Amino acid sequence: MKLSIRTVDLHLRHTFTISRGSRDVIPTVLVEVEAEGIVGRGEASPSAYYGHTPGSVTASIERARPLLEKGDPVRYRALIGDLEAALGGDRAALAALDIAIHDWAGKRLGHPLHRLLGLDPARMPLSSFTIGIDEPARMVEKVREAAGFPILKVKVGTPRDLETVGALRAASRAVFRVDANGGWTAREAVEKARALAALGVEFIEQPLPPDRLDDMAALRRDSPLPLYADESAVTAADVPRLAGRFDGIVVKLVKCGGILGALRMVEVARAVGLKVMFGCMVESSVSISAAAQIGPLADHLDLDGAILITDDPFRGARNVEGHIILPEGPGLGVEPAAG
Ligand code: MG
């Protein structure tokens, strides 16, 4: 296969703030693999939190070029296994290539990825829409703008969390989930979980820093709300120890190395009794469509990354007020936006 790599800047509709910081522009690494006149597209939105930059991801992908040049993409699982072994644990680079090869294989074999994997699109959960941290009055405005979405994921992790969620609750009848991105202490988390339960919140994502697993066991005993692991659940290897400490995990393609890494996380989570949500980064319709293709495997979805940006270079799976609509085309079903 021939390989090309480029980095593009994605511009956010609103400054996006979580408990760790704020962003207006997010660079994302896009790859294309080509063989037999068929192009497969992949993407990795590098996260500094996981130690990735566009440069580091690009350099890792370059290391895979010789394997891609001689690999047989029809035997796509074998090829991706070889790439995983060669990439030395760079799962963002692996995700970009895994997604591109799945797209290529779907196109070559003439099926959308969900059909290749035997999934039922009718089992697609609704997606949430994310409300970043801001002044409470500004967050109320954003919630009003998102009035069509049945589920909102509210970013928390400030001293004003309860005041904020209370104000949002008064402004919206949507289902609320909250994501602290590891920004709470153990004591704060118990108090906030109780208060958020009274405000009708459905569940809490990553209340404590990812290494606080002993505190998580105690929090789970005391929390009236289910708890989901995001930063604590990077790959399938993390999942067994989360049982008893969380109720579910958040799977993101760029954390775990793509479609095959995600399928592995789902299987391990099911084996140890954990629920599954598919999440995303701020990313284009390439990554969002890849996650949407396997969306029917999840209990919950949070696939809003491409609708948070103004300049998505692609169109593919759509998020229409939380309803994920899969495209008809083979592979990921993604096309250039201008085409
Ligand atoms: Mg999260």
Short mmCIF file of C-alpha atoms and ligand atoms in Angstrom, two decimals:
data_model
loop_
_atom_site.label_atom_id
_atom_site.label_comp_id
_atom_site.label_asym_id
_atom_site.label_seq_id
_atom_site.Cartn_x
_atom_site.Cartn_y
_atom_site.Cartn_z
CA MET A 1 0.00 0.00 0.00
CA LYS A 2 1.07 3.58 -0.63
CA LEU A 3 0.91 5.88 2.40
CA SER A 4 0.43 9.62 2.72
CA ILE A 5 0.28 11.63 5.95
CA ARG A 6 -0.73 15.24 6.63
CA THR A 7 -1.63 17.36 9.65
CA VAL A 8 -4.58 19.76 9.50
CA ASP A 9 -5.88 22.23 12.08
CA LEU A 10 -9.50 21.81 13.15
CA HIS A 11 -11.14 24.99 14.48
CA LEU A 12 -13.59 24.77 17.36
CA ARG A 13 -16.97 26.50 17.21
CA HIS A 14 -16.51 27.59 20.86
CA THR A 15 -13.35 27.60 22.98
CA PHE A 16 -13.38 24.13 24.54
CA THR A 17 -12.49 23.92 28.23
CA ILE A 18 -12.18 20.84 30.44
CA SER A 19 -10.67 20.51 33.93
CA ARG A 20 -7.15 20.37 32.41
CA GLY A 21 -7.26 23.46 30.10
CA SER A 22 -8.72 25.30 27.08
CA ARG A 23 -8.32 24.92 23.28
CA ASP A 24 -9.50 26.82 20.17
CA VAL A 25 -7.59 24.88 17.50
CA ILE A 26 -6.86 21.15 17.48
CA PRO A 27 -4.34 19.65 15.04
CA THR A 28 -5.22 16.21 13.72
CA VAL A 29 -3.13 13.74 11.72
CA LEU A 30 -4.84 12.35 8.60
CA VAL A 31 -3.52 9.37 6.67
CA GLU A 32 -4.40 7.78 3.34
CA VAL A 33 -3.42 4.28 2.29
CA GLU A 34 -3.87 3.32 -1.35
CA ALA A 35 -3.74 0.04 -3.25
CA GLU A 36 -5.58 -1.27 -6.34
CA GLY A 37 -6.86 2.28 -6.90
CA ILE A 38 -8.76 2.20 -3.57
CA VAL A 39 -8.03 4.81 -0.89
CA GLY A 40 -8.53 4.12 2.82
CA ARG A 41 -8.65 7.07 5.21
CA GLY A 42 -7.53 7.16 8.84
CA GLU A 43 -7.00 9.77 11.53
CA ALA A 44 -5.41 10.29 14.92
CA SER A 45 -6.12 13.46 16.90
CA PRO A 46 -2.95 13.51 19.06
CA SER A 47 -3.55 14.11 22.77
CA ALA A 48 -0.78 15.80 24.77
CA TYR A 49 -2.29 14.13 27.85
CA TYR A 50 -1.34 10.72 26.40
CA GLY A 51 2.08 12.05 25.32
CA HIS A 52 1.30 12.51 21.62
CA THR A 53 1.98 15.41 19.23
CA PRO A 54 1.37 15.62 15.47
CA GLY A 55 5.14 15.20 15.02
CA SER A 56 5.40 12.10 17.22
CA VAL A 57 2.40 10.44 15.55
CA THR A 58 3.70 11.28 12.06
CA ALA A 59 7.15 9.88 12.89
CA SER A 60 5.63 6.63 14.19
CA ILE A 61 3.41 6.24 11.13
CA GLU A 62 6.48 6.76 8.90
CA ARG A 63 8.11 3.79 10.66
CA ALA A 64 5.25 1.61 9.41
CA ARG A 65 5.75 2.53 5.74
CA PRO A 66 7.89 -0.56 4.83
CA LEU A 67 5.33 -2.93 6.38
CA LEU A 68 2.49 -1.21 4.52
CA GLU A 69 4.38 -1.35 1.23
CA LYS A 70 4.64 -5.13 1.36
CA GLY A 71 1.54 -5.99 3.44
CA ASP A 72 -1.66 -7.55 2.04
CA PRO A 73 -4.55 -5.29 3.14
CA VAL A 74 -7.24 -7.88 2.28
CA ARG A 75 -5.82 -9.84 5.23
CA TYR A 76 -6.37 -6.70 7.25
CA ARG A 77 -6.34 -8.19 10.74
CA ALA A 78 -2.99 -9.86 10.10
CA LEU A 79 -1.55 -6.63 8.68
CA ILE A 80 -2.81 -4.53 11.61
CA GLY A 81 -1.34 -7.11 14.03
CA ASP A 82 2.06 -6.70 12.34
CA LEU A 83 1.74 -2.91 12.54
CA GLU A 84 0.86 -3.10 16.24
CA ALA A 85 4.02 -5.10 16.90
CA ALA A 86 6.13 -2.65 14.86
CA LEU A 87 4.79 0.61 16.32
CA GLY A 88 6.18 0.07 19.81
CA GLY A 89 3.06 1.02 21.73
CA ASP A 90 2.25 4.25 19.82
CA ARG A 91 -1.46 3.63 19.83
CA ALA A 92 -2.37 6.97 18.21
CA ALA A 93 -0.28 6.07 15.16
CA LEU A 94 -1.73 2.56 15.22
CA ALA A 95 -5.28 4.01 15.38
CA ALA A 96 -4.72 6.14 12.26
CA LEU A 97 -3.44 3.14 10.28
CA ASP A 98 -5.97 0.65 11.70
CA ILE A 99 -8.84 2.97 10.71
CA ALA A 100 -7.39 3.55 7.22
CA ILE A 101 -6.89 -0.18 6.61
CA HIS A 102 -10.41 -1.01 7.83
CA ASP A 103 -11.76 1.69 5.48
CA TRP A 104 -9.72 0.23 2.61
CA ALA A 105 -10.82 -3.36 3.37
CA GLY A 106 -14.48 -2.35 3.57
CA LYS A 107 -14.24 -0.59 0.20
CA ARG A 108 -12.29 -3.48 -1.36
CA LEU A 109 -14.80 -6.06 -0.09
CA GLY A 110 -17.76 -3.79 -0.90
CA HIS A 111 -19.38 -3.41 2.51
CA PRO A 112 -19.75 -0.74 5.17
CA LEU A 113 -17.57 -1.64 8.14
CA HIS A 114 -20.54 -2.37 10.40
CA ARG A 115 -21.73 -5.01 7.91
CA LEU A 116 -18.27 -6.51 7.59
CA LEU A 117 -18.30 -6.90 11.40
CA GLY A 118 -21.86 -8.27 11.53
CA LEU A 119 -23.32 -5.39 13.57
CA ASP A 120 -26.94 -4.20 13.59
CA PRO A 121 -27.23 -0.43 12.91
CA ALA A 122 -30.68 -0.49 14.57
CA ARG A 123 -28.89 -0.99 17.89
CA MET A 124 -27.08 2.37 17.69
CA PRO A 125 -27.42 4.24 21.02
CA LEU A 126 -28.08 7.99 21.10
CA SER A 127 -25.02 10.22 21.36
CA SER A 128 -24.51 12.93 23.93
CA PHE A 129 -23.41 16.49 23.06
CA THR A 130 -20.64 18.05 25.15
CA ILE A 131 -20.89 21.33 27.03
CA GLY A 132 -17.39 22.57 27.96
CA ILE A 133 -16.54 24.44 31.16
CA ASP A 134 -17.37 28.16 31.09
CA GLU A 135 -19.02 30.84 33.19
CA PRO A 136 -22.35 29.37 34.40
CA ALA A 137 -24.36 31.96 32.41
CA ARG A 138 -22.42 31.09 29.24
CA MET A 139 -22.95 27.36 29.86
CA VAL A 140 -26.69 27.99 30.18
CA GLU A 141 -26.54 29.70 26.75
CA LYS A 142 -24.69 26.72 25.26
CA VAL A 143 -27.28 24.34 26.73
CA ARG A 144 -30.05 26.42 25.13
CA GLU A 145 -28.20 26.26 21.76
CA ALA A 146 -28.06 22.46 22.16
CA ALA A 147 -31.79 22.24 22.95
CA GLY A 148 -32.40 19.51 20.32
CA PHE A 149 -29.96 17.07 21.91
CA PRO A 150 -31.61 14.58 24.27
CA ILE A 151 -28.37 13.88 26.21
CA LEU A 152 -25.80 16.47 27.29
CA LYS A 153 -22.37 15.71 28.70
CA VAL A 154 -21.35 18.55 30.99
CA LYS A 155 -17.65 19.07 31.70
CA VAL A 156 -17.06 19.69 35.42
CA GLY A 157 -14.09 19.92 37.77
CA THR A 158 -14.35 23.45 39.19
CA PRO A 159 -15.40 24.73 42.65
CA ARG A 160 -18.72 25.81 41.05
CA ASP A 161 -19.80 22.43 39.66
CA LEU A 162 -23.01 22.11 41.68
CA GLU A 163 -24.09 25.70 41.09
CA THR A 164 -23.40 25.21 37.37
CA VAL A 165 -25.25 21.93 36.97
CA GLY A 166 -28.14 23.35 39.03
CA ALA A 167 -28.39 26.31 36.64
CA LEU A 168 -28.25 24.00 33.61
CA ARG A 169 -30.90 21.72 35.13
CA ALA A 170 -33.24 24.71 35.46
CA ALA A 171 -32.64 25.53 31.75
CA SER A 172 -32.94 22.05 30.20
CA ARG A 173 -34.88 18.80 30.41
CA ALA A 174 -32.13 16.79 28.68
CA VAL A 175 -30.47 13.79 30.28
CA PHE A 176 -27.24 15.04 31.90
CA ARG A 177 -23.97 13.18 32.27
CA VAL A 178 -20.93 14.84 33.83
CA ASP A 179 -17.22 14.39 33.09
CA ALA A 180 -14.73 15.56 35.73
CA ASN A 181 -11.66 14.48 33.69
CA GLY A 182 -10.04 13.34 36.94
CA GLY A 183 -10.45 16.80 38.49
CA TRP A 184 -12.04 15.87 41.85
CA THR A 185 -10.66 14.66 45.18
CA ALA A 186 -12.15 11.53 46.76
CA ARG A 187 -14.05 13.45 49.44
CA GLU A 188 -15.33 16.04 46.97
CA ALA A 189 -16.44 13.25 44.63
CA VAL A 190 -18.75 11.60 47.21
CA GLU A 191 -20.40 14.91 48.09
CA LYS A 192 -20.76 15.94 44.46
CA ALA A 193 -22.07 12.52 43.38
CA ARG A 194 -24.86 12.77 45.97
CA ALA A 195 -25.78 16.31 44.98
CA LEU A 196 -25.64 15.49 41.25
CA ALA A 197 -27.88 12.46 41.80
CA ALA A 198 -30.44 14.84 43.33
CA LEU A 199 -30.15 16.98 40.15
CA GLY A 200 -31.01 13.96 38.01
CA VAL A 201 -27.55 13.30 36.53
CA GLU A 202 -27.32 9.86 34.89
CA PHE A 203 -23.64 9.01 35.49
CA ILE A 204 -20.19 10.44 36.20
CA GLU A 205 -17.15 10.05 33.97
CA GLN A 206 -13.63 9.88 35.48
CA PRO A 207 -14.25 11.56 38.85
CA LEU A 208 -10.72 10.97 40.23
CA PRO A 209 -7.23 11.00 38.72
CA PRO A 210 -6.59 7.71 36.88
CA ASP A 211 -4.10 6.32 39.42
CA ARG A 212 -6.55 6.59 42.37
CA LEU A 213 -8.01 3.11 41.94
CA ASP A 214 -8.21 2.31 45.68
CA ASP A 215 -10.18 5.51 46.26
CA MET A 216 -12.41 4.49 43.34
CA ALA A 217 -13.44 1.27 45.10
CA ALA A 218 -14.59 3.32 48.12
CA LEU A 219 -16.25 5.96 45.94
CA ARG A 220 -18.17 3.30 44.06
CA ARG A 221 -19.55 1.96 47.36
CA ASP A 222 -20.67 5.45 48.42
CA SER A 223 -21.76 6.95 45.08
CA PRO A 224 -25.45 6.83 44.18
CA LEU A 225 -24.45 7.35 40.52
CA PRO A 226 -22.71 4.94 38.13
CA LEU A 227 -19.06 5.77 37.44
CA TYR A 228 -17.32 5.48 34.05
CA ALA A 229 -13.56 5.22 33.47
CA ASP A 230 -12.04 7.26 30.64
CA GLU A 231 -8.45 8.26 31.50
CA SER A 232 -8.26 5.06 33.66
CA ALA A 233 -9.22 2.89 30.67
CA VAL A 234 -6.67 3.39 27.90
CA THR A 235 -6.42 -0.16 26.47
CA ALA A 236 -7.92 -3.59 27.08
CA ALA A 237 -5.08 -4.37 29.51
CA ASP A 238 -6.46 -1.69 31.88
CA VAL A 239 -10.00 -3.06 31.94
CA PRO A 240 -9.92 -6.10 34.31
CA ARG A 241 -8.76 -4.04 37.32
CA LEU A 242 -11.56 -1.51 36.75
CA ALA A 243 -14.26 -4.07 37.60
CA GLY A 244 -15.58 -3.29 41.10
CA ARG A 245 -14.16 0.25 40.87
CA PHE A 246 -16.24 1.56 37.98
CA ASP A 247 -19.52 0.63 36.32
CA GLY A 248 -18.31 1.16 32.78
CA ILE A 249 -15.50 2.28 30.52
CA VAL A 250 -15.09 4.90 27.81
CA VAL A 251 -13.49 3.50 24.65
CA LYS A 252 -11.80 5.96 22.26
CA LEU A 253 -10.13 4.77 19.07
CA VAL A 254 -7.09 7.03 19.43
CA LYS A 255 -6.43 5.78 23.01
CA CYS A 256 -6.63 2.07 22.27
CA GLY A 257 -5.16 1.81 18.74
CA GLY A 258 -8.23 1.85 16.49
CA ILE A 259 -11.02 -0.56 15.58
CA LEU A 260 -9.26 -3.78 16.64
CA GLY A 261 -8.15 -2.20 19.95
CA ALA A 262 -11.72 -1.02 20.56
CA LEU A 263 -13.20 -4.46 19.83
CA ARG A 264 -10.70 -5.96 22.30
CA MET A 265 -11.70 -3.43 25.00
CA VAL A 266 -15.39 -4.15 24.46
CA GLU A 267 -14.87 -7.91 24.78
CA VAL A 268 -12.85 -7.58 28.00
CA ALA A 269 -15.36 -5.11 29.46
CA ARG A 270 -18.25 -7.48 28.72
CA ALA A 271 -16.31 -10.39 30.24
CA VAL A 272 -15.86 -8.53 33.56
CA GLY A 273 -19.37 -7.03 33.66
CA LEU A 274 -18.61 -3.41 32.70
CA LYS A 275 -20.76 -1.20 30.48
CA VAL A 276 -19.25 0.54 27.47
CA MET A 277 -19.43 4.06 26.10
CA PHE A 278 -17.68 5.06 22.87
CA GLY A 279 -16.19 8.53 23.15
CA CYS A 280 -14.08 10.73 20.92
CA MET A 281 -11.61 13.57 20.78
CA VAL A 282 -12.21 16.78 18.87
CA GLU A 283 -11.65 15.16 15.48
CA SER A 284 -12.94 14.99 11.91
CA SER A 285 -15.64 12.79 10.41
CA VAL A 286 -12.99 10.15 9.61
CA SER A 287 -12.50 9.13 13.26
CA ILE A 288 -16.10 9.83 14.20
CA SER A 289 -17.36 7.63 11.34
CA ALA A 290 -14.98 4.83 12.38
CA ALA A 291 -16.38 4.89 15.92
CA ALA A 292 -19.95 5.17 14.58
CA GLN A 293 -19.46 2.05 12.42
CA ILE A 294 -18.92 0.02 15.63
CA GLY A 295 -21.38 2.14 17.65
CA PRO A 296 -23.99 -0.65 17.90
CA LEU A 297 -21.57 -2.48 20.26
CA ALA A 298 -21.81 0.29 22.88
CA ASP A 299 -24.34 1.01 25.64
CA HIS A 300 -23.79 4.77 25.25
CA LEU A 301 -22.20 7.06 22.69
CA ASP A 302 -20.44 10.40 22.95
CA LEU A 303 -19.56 11.04 19.29
CA ASP A 304 -19.81 14.79 18.90
CA GLY A 305 -16.18 15.64 17.97
CA ALA A 306 -16.93 16.55 14.35
CA ILE A 307 -19.91 18.78 15.18
CA LEU A 308 -17.83 20.83 17.63
CA ILE A 309 -15.67 22.09 14.71
CA THR A 310 -16.36 24.56 11.89
CA ASP A 311 -14.09 23.08 9.21
CA ASP A 312 -14.55 19.29 9.08
CA PRO A 313 -12.64 18.25 5.91
CA PHE A 314 -14.91 15.20 5.48
CA ARG A 315 -18.51 14.06 5.66
CA GLY A 316 -19.53 10.63 6.86
CA ALA A 317 -21.58 9.48 9.83
CA ARG A 318 -23.86 12.33 10.88
CA ASN A 319 -24.91 13.34 14.37
CA VAL A 320 -28.39 14.84 14.07
CA GLU A 321 -29.48 15.95 17.52
CA GLY A 322 -27.86 12.89 19.06
CA HIS A 323 -29.05 10.41 16.42
CA ILE A 324 -26.02 8.86 14.72
CA ILE A 325 -26.84 8.22 11.06
CA LEU A 326 -24.44 5.86 9.30
CA PRO A 327 -23.53 6.64 5.69
CA GLU A 328 -24.43 4.14 2.96
CA GLY A 329 -20.98 3.78 1.40
CA PRO A 330 -18.47 0.94 1.91
CA GLY A 331 -15.74 1.08 4.55
CA LEU A 332 -16.19 4.11 6.79
CA GLY A 333 -18.50 5.74 4.22
CA VAL A 334 -16.43 8.95 4.37
CA GLU A 335 -15.97 11.42 1.49
CA PRO A 336 -14.08 14.73 1.24
CA ALA A 337 -16.45 17.54 2.30
CA ALA A 338 -15.95 19.45 -0.95
CA GLY A 339 -16.49 16.38 -3.18
MG MG B 1 -13.81 11.90 29.30
#
